[in-house]
């Protein structure tokens, strides 16, 4: 990875916004061959929820603005997800949810309006016959994106589902090429015809009639400051990834001050990257070592958009 050309600083446009990535559990009811086994046989929660509440109260007290991205496993299998969403929403903060919509429609209707967005994944090897009906309902409650796993072993069903989803006017549809990761049990290959389809349908299908937000996500956009003194007020993290320019080694980075990552074990890290030791556990609030200053980046690749969009400078 190359360093970003001519950029000497990345700055949050709104100060004191904390972005939290929370892997709330490690259990999933699907058994997709391309996912690692640990997601098929997880134990749901690995921390004490009654004590985890204290952590969230502390975090809400510490930061004026918080955005929480909740994922799993499958987060809707957590018996505490609804309470967590209510707690974050009632404090005036915002939530984004990544889910396969495995629960009944009425469950998602009860939480969707409190989410700034829902990212719904569809897995053709483990089909949910009610999935499109659920998406059709929640797209009227919150901005909705479907990430459709284009499984080469269930190709016809994947393409049929793609065509049906594209008929939903308020839903973004992303056909996803499956990559092998973390020892998935089945290496994924595509035929020449399937590769052609993926190339022809690589663009996300945008919603034609966006659902209005009930609450705008907290603003954690950034500006790029260039060596010549000019600024790019809406810096695009994905453009740096595409240009292979996300090496911030040696920069001062605000990880832990503007971002946290909560592992499904309850372990808290300062960012999605692996820099440094954990700062504590979600169910041991009194022991959390809250960061107080920026630190030197020791990584050679910033792979996550959330991590790129933290204040950092040479």
Coordinates of C-alpha atoms in Angstrom, one line a residue:
X1 CA 0.0 0.0 0.0
X2 CA 1.2 3.5 -0.9
X3 CA 0.9 6.6 1.2
X4 CA -1.8 9.1 0.1
X5 CA -0.3 11.5 -2.5
X6 CA -0.1 15.1 -1.4
X7 CA -2.4 14.6 1.6
X8 CA -0.9 15.6 4.9
X9 CA -3.9 15.4 7.2
X10 CA -7.4 14.0 7.4
X11 CA -9.7 15.9 9.7
X12 CA -13.3 15.2 10.9
X13 CA -15.7 17.9 9.8
X14 CA -17.6 17.7 13.1
X15 CA -15.5 17.3 16.3
X16 CA -16.2 14.9 19.2
X17 CA -18.1 12.2 17.2
X18 CA -17.5 8.7 18.3
X19 CA -18.0 5.9 15.8
X20 CA -18.4 2.5 17.4
X21 CA -18.4 -0.8 15.5
X22 CA -20.1 -3.4 17.7
X23 CA -20.0 -7.1 16.8
X24 CA -22.8 -7.9 19.3
X25 CA -22.7 -11.7 19.0
X26 CA -21.0 -14.6 17.1
X27 CA -23.9 -16.8 16.2
X28 CA -25.6 -17.1 12.8
X29 CA -28.5 -19.3 11.7
X30 CA -27.2 -19.7 8.1
X31 CA -24.5 -22.2 7.2
X32 CA -22.9 -20.6 4.1
X33 CA -19.8 -22.5 2.9
X34 CA -18.0 -19.3 2.2
X35 CA -18.1 -18.1 5.9
X36 CA -15.7 -19.4 8.5
X37 CA -17.0 -22.1 10.8
X38 CA -16.8 -19.9 13.9
X39 CA -19.8 -18.0 12.6
X40 CA -21.9 -21.3 12.4
X41 CA -21.2 -22.6 15.9
X42 CA -20.9 -19.4 18.0
X43 CA -22.3 -19.0 21.4
X44 CA -24.3 -15.7 20.9
X45 CA -23.1 -13.6 23.8
X46 CA -19.8 -13.9 25.5
X47 CA -20.2 -11.1 28.0
X48 CA -22.7 -10.2 30.8
X49 CA -25.4 -7.9 29.4
X50 CA -26.4 -6.5 32.8
X51 CA -22.9 -5.2 33.2
X52 CA -22.5 -4.1 29.5
X53 CA -25.3 -1.6 30.1
X54 CA -23.0 0.3 32.3
X55 CA -20.4 0.7 29.5
X56 CA -23.0 2.2 27.2
X57 CA -24.2 4.7 29.9
X58 CA -20.5 5.7 30.4
X59 CA -19.9 6.1 26.6
X60 CA -23.1 8.1 26.1
X61 CA -22.0 10.4 29.0
X62 CA -18.5 10.9 27.5
X63 CA -19.4 11.8 23.9
X64 CA -21.8 14.4 22.5
X65 CA -22.4 12.4 19.3
X66 CA -22.2 8.6 18.8
X67 CA -22.9 6.5 15.8
X68 CA -23.0 2.7 16.4
X69 CA -22.7 0.2 13.6
X70 CA -24.1 -3.1 14.9
X71 CA -23.3 -6.5 13.2
X72 CA -22.7 -10.1 14.2
X73 CA -23.0 -13.1 13.7
X74 CA -26.6 -12.4 13.2
X75 CA -27.4 -9.5 15.5
X76 CA -31.2 -10.1 15.6
X77 CA -30.5 -13.4 17.3
X78 CA -29.3 -11.4 20.3
X79 CA -32.0 -11.3 23.0
X80 CA -30.7 -7.8 23.9
X81 CA -30.6 -6.1 20.5
X82 CA -33.9 -4.3 20.8
X83 CA -32.9 -2.9 24.3
X84 CA -29.6 -1.8 22.9
X85 CA -31.2 0.0 20.0
X86 CA -33.7 1.7 22.3
X87 CA -30.9 2.8 24.6
X88 CA -28.8 4.3 21.8
X89 CA -31.8 5.9 20.1
X90 CA -33.3 7.4 23.4
X91 CA -30.0 9.1 24.1
X92 CA -30.2 11.0 20.8
X93 CA -27.6 9.0 19.0
X94 CA -27.8 6.9 15.8
X95 CA -27.6 3.2 14.8
X96 CA -26.9 1.3 11.6
X97 CA -27.7 -2.4 11.5
X98 CA -26.3 -5.2 9.3
X99 CA -28.5 -8.3 9.3
X100 CA -29.8 -11.2 7.2
X101 CA -33.4 -10.4 8.4
X102 CA -33.8 -13.9 9.8
X103 CA -36.4 -12.8 12.4
X104 CA -40.1 -12.3 11.6
X105 CA -41.2 -9.2 9.8
X106 CA -42.9 -7.8 12.9
X107 CA -39.6 -7.8 14.8
X108 CA -37.9 -5.7 12.1
X109 CA -40.9 -3.4 11.9
X110 CA -40.4 -2.7 15.6
X111 CA -36.8 -1.6 15.2
X112 CA -36.4 -0.3 11.7
X113 CA -37.5 3.3 12.2
X114 CA -34.9 3.7 15.0
X115 CA -32.1 2.7 12.6
X116 CA -30.5 5.3 10.3
X117 CA -30.1 2.5 7.8
X118 CA -30.3 -1.3 7.5
X119 CA -27.9 -3.3 5.4
X120 CA -29.6 -6.7 4.7
X121 CA -27.6 -9.6 3.3
X122 CA -29.1 -12.4 1.2
X123 CA -27.5 -15.8 0.9
X124 CA -28.9 -18.0 -1.9
X125 CA -27.5 -21.2 -0.4
X126 CA -29.7 -20.7 2.6
X127 CA -32.8 -18.9 1.2
X128 CA -35.4 -17.1 3.2
X129 CA -38.7 -17.3 1.3
X130 CA -39.9 -14.2 3.2
X131 CA -36.8 -12.1 2.6
X132 CA -38.2 -9.9 -0.3
X133 CA -41.4 -9.3 1.6
X134 CA -39.4 -8.2 4.6
X135 CA -37.3 -5.8 2.5
X136 CA -40.4 -4.5 0.8
X137 CA -41.8 -3.5 4.3
X138 CA -38.7 -2.1 5.9
X139 CA -37.7 0.0 2.9
X140 CA -40.6 2.3 3.8
X141 CA -39.3 2.6 7.4
X142 CA -35.6 3.3 6.9
X143 CA -33.0 3.5 4.1
X144 CA -32.3 -0.1 3.1
X145 CA -29.5 -1.7 1.1
X146 CA -29.5 -5.4 0.1
X147 CA -26.1 -7.0 -0.4
X148 CA -26.9 -10.1 -2.5
X149 CA -24.2 -12.8 -2.3
X150 CA -23.8 -14.0 -5.9
X151 CA -23.2 -17.6 -5.0
X152 CA -21.9 -19.5 -8.0
X153 CA -23.3 -22.8 -6.7
X154 CA -26.8 -21.3 -6.6
X155 CA -26.4 -19.0 -9.5
X156 CA -29.9 -19.2 -11.1
X157 CA -31.6 -18.4 -7.8
X158 CA -29.2 -15.6 -7.1
X159 CA -29.9 -13.9 -10.5
X160 CA -33.7 -14.4 -10.1
X161 CA -33.5 -12.8 -6.6
X162 CA -31.5 -9.9 -8.0
X163 CA -34.1 -9.2 -10.7
X164 CA -36.9 -9.3 -8.1
X165 CA -35.0 -7.0 -5.7
X166 CA -34.4 -4.5 -8.5
X167 CA -38.2 -4.0 -8.7
X168 CA -38.2 -2.4 -5.2
X169 CA -38.0 1.3 -5.8
X170 CA -36.7 2.4 -2.3
X171 CA -34.0 -0.3 -2.0
X172 CA -30.3 -0.1 -3.0
X173 CA -29.1 -3.5 -4.4
X174 CA -25.5 -4.6 -4.4
X175 CA -24.5 -7.8 -6.2
X176 CA -21.6 -9.1 -4.3
X177 CA -18.7 -11.2 -5.7
X178 CA -17.9 -13.8 -3.0
X179 CA -14.3 -13.8 -1.9
X180 CA -12.7 -16.6 0.1
X181 CA -11.9 -15.4 3.7
X182 CA -10.9 -16.8 7.0
X183 CA -11.0 -20.5 6.0
X184 CA -14.4 -20.7 4.5
X185 CA -15.0 -24.4 3.8
X186 CA -15.6 -24.1 0.1
X187 CA -13.3 -22.1 -2.3
X188 CA -15.5 -20.0 -4.5
X189 CA -15.1 -20.0 -8.3
X190 CA -17.1 -18.5 -11.2
X191 CA -17.6 -19.8 -14.7
X192 CA -16.7 -17.4 -17.6
X193 CA -20.4 -16.7 -18.1
X194 CA -20.9 -15.9 -14.4
X195 CA -17.9 -13.6 -14.5
X196 CA -19.3 -11.8 -17.5
X197 CA -22.6 -11.3 -15.6
X198 CA -20.7 -9.9 -12.6
X199 CA -18.8 -7.5 -14.8
X200 CA -22.0 -6.3 -16.5
X201 CA -23.8 -5.9 -13.2
X202 CA -21.0 -4.5 -11.0
X203 CA -22.6 -1.2 -10.3
X204 CA -24.9 -0.8 -7.3
X205 CA -28.6 -0.3 -8.2
X206 CA -29.5 2.9 -6.4
X207 CA -32.9 3.4 -4.9
X208 CA -35.1 5.5 -7.1
X209 CA -37.2 7.0 -4.3
X210 CA -35.1 7.2 -1.1
X211 CA -36.9 6.7 2.2
X212 CA -36.5 9.9 4.3
X213 CA -34.4 9.5 7.4
X214 CA -36.1 9.6 10.8
X215 CA -32.7 10.8 12.2
X216 CA -29.6 11.7 10.2
X217 CA -26.6 9.6 11.1
X218 CA -24.0 11.5 13.1
X219 CA -21.7 13.3 10.8
X220 CA -18.3 11.6 10.7
X221 CA -17.3 12.9 7.2
X222 CA -13.8 14.2 6.8
X223 CA -11.8 16.8 4.9
X224 CA -8.5 16.0 3.2
X225 CA -5.8 18.7 3.7
X226 CA -3.2 18.8 0.9
X227 CA 0.5 19.9 1.1
X228 CA -0.2 23.0 -0.9
X229 CA -2.7 24.2 1.7
X230 CA -5.9 23.4 -0.2
X231 CA -8.6 21.3 1.3
X232 CA -11.1 18.7 -0.1
X233 CA -14.1 19.2 2.2
X234 CA -15.7 15.9 1.6
X235 CA -12.8 13.4 1.5
X236 CA -13.7 10.1 -0.1
X237 CA -12.1 7.1 1.8
X238 CA -13.2 4.7 -0.9
X239 CA -11.2 6.6 -3.5
X240 CA -8.0 6.2 -1.4
X241 CA -8.7 2.4 -1.2
X242 CA -9.3 2.2 -4.9
X243 CA -6.0 4.1 -5.6
X244 CA -4.1 1.8 -3.2
X245 CA -3.2 4.8 -1.0
X246 CA -4.1 3.9 2.5
X247 CA -0.6 3.5 4.1
X248 CA -0.6 6.0 7.1
X249 CA 2.4 4.4 8.8
X250 CA 4.0 7.0 11.0
X251 CA 1.0 9.3 11.1
X252 CA -0.6 10.5 14.3
X253 CA -4.0 8.8 14.4
X254 CA -7.1 9.5 16.6
X255 CA -8.0 5.8 17.1
X256 CA -9.7 5.3 20.4
X257 CA -10.7 9.0 20.5
X258 CA -13.0 8.9 17.5
X259 CA -13.6 5.2 17.1
X260 CA -13.9 2.0 19.1
X261 CA -14.4 -1.6 18.0
X262 CA -16.2 -4.0 20.3
X263 CA -15.5 -7.7 19.6
X264 CA -18.1 -10.4 20.1
X265 CA -16.2 -11.5 23.2
X266 CA -16.8 -8.0 24.7
X267 CA -13.1 -7.0 24.2
X268 CA -12.8 -3.3 23.3
X269 CA -10.2 -2.1 20.8
X270 CA -9.4 1.4 19.7
X271 CA -10.3 0.8 16.0
X272 CA -11.1 -1.9 13.5
X273 CA -7.4 -2.4 12.8
X274 CA -5.2 -4.5 15.2
X275 CA -3.1 -1.7 16.5
X276 CA -2.2 -1.9 20.2
X277 CA -3.7 -3.9 23.0
X278 CA -7.4 -3.9 24.0
X279 CA -8.5 -1.2 26.3
X280 CA -10.8 -3.4 28.4
X281 CA -14.1 -5.3 28.2
X282 CA -17.6 -4.1 27.7
X283 CA -18.8 -5.8 31.0
X284 CA -15.9 -4.4 33.1
X285 CA -16.5 -0.6 32.7
X286 CA -14.4 0.4 35.7
X287 CA -11.4 -1.3 34.2
X288 CA -11.6 0.4 30.8
X289 CA -8.4 2.4 30.0
X290 CA -10.0 5.3 28.0
X291 CA -7.5 6.7 25.4
X292 CA -6.6 10.4 26.0
X293 CA -4.3 11.2 23.1
X294 CA -3.6 10.4 19.5
X295 CA -0.9 7.8 18.7
X296 CA 1.6 6.9 16.0
X297 CA 0.2 4.5 13.4
X298 CA 2.2 1.3 13.2
X299 CA 0.2 -0.3 10.4
X300 CA 1.1 -0.4 6.7
X301 CA -2.5 -0.6 5.4
X302 CA -5.7 1.0 6.6
X303 CA -8.2 -1.4 5.2
X304 CA -11.5 -0.1 6.8
X305 CA -13.4 3.0 5.7
X306 CA -14.3 3.8 9.3
X307 CA -10.6 3.8 10.3
X308 CA -9.6 5.9 7.3
X309 CA -12.2 8.5 8.3
X310 CA -10.5 9.3 11.6
X311 CA -8.5 12.4 12.2
X312 CA -4.9 11.8 11.4
X313 CA -1.9 13.8 10.3
X314 CA 1.8 13.5 9.3

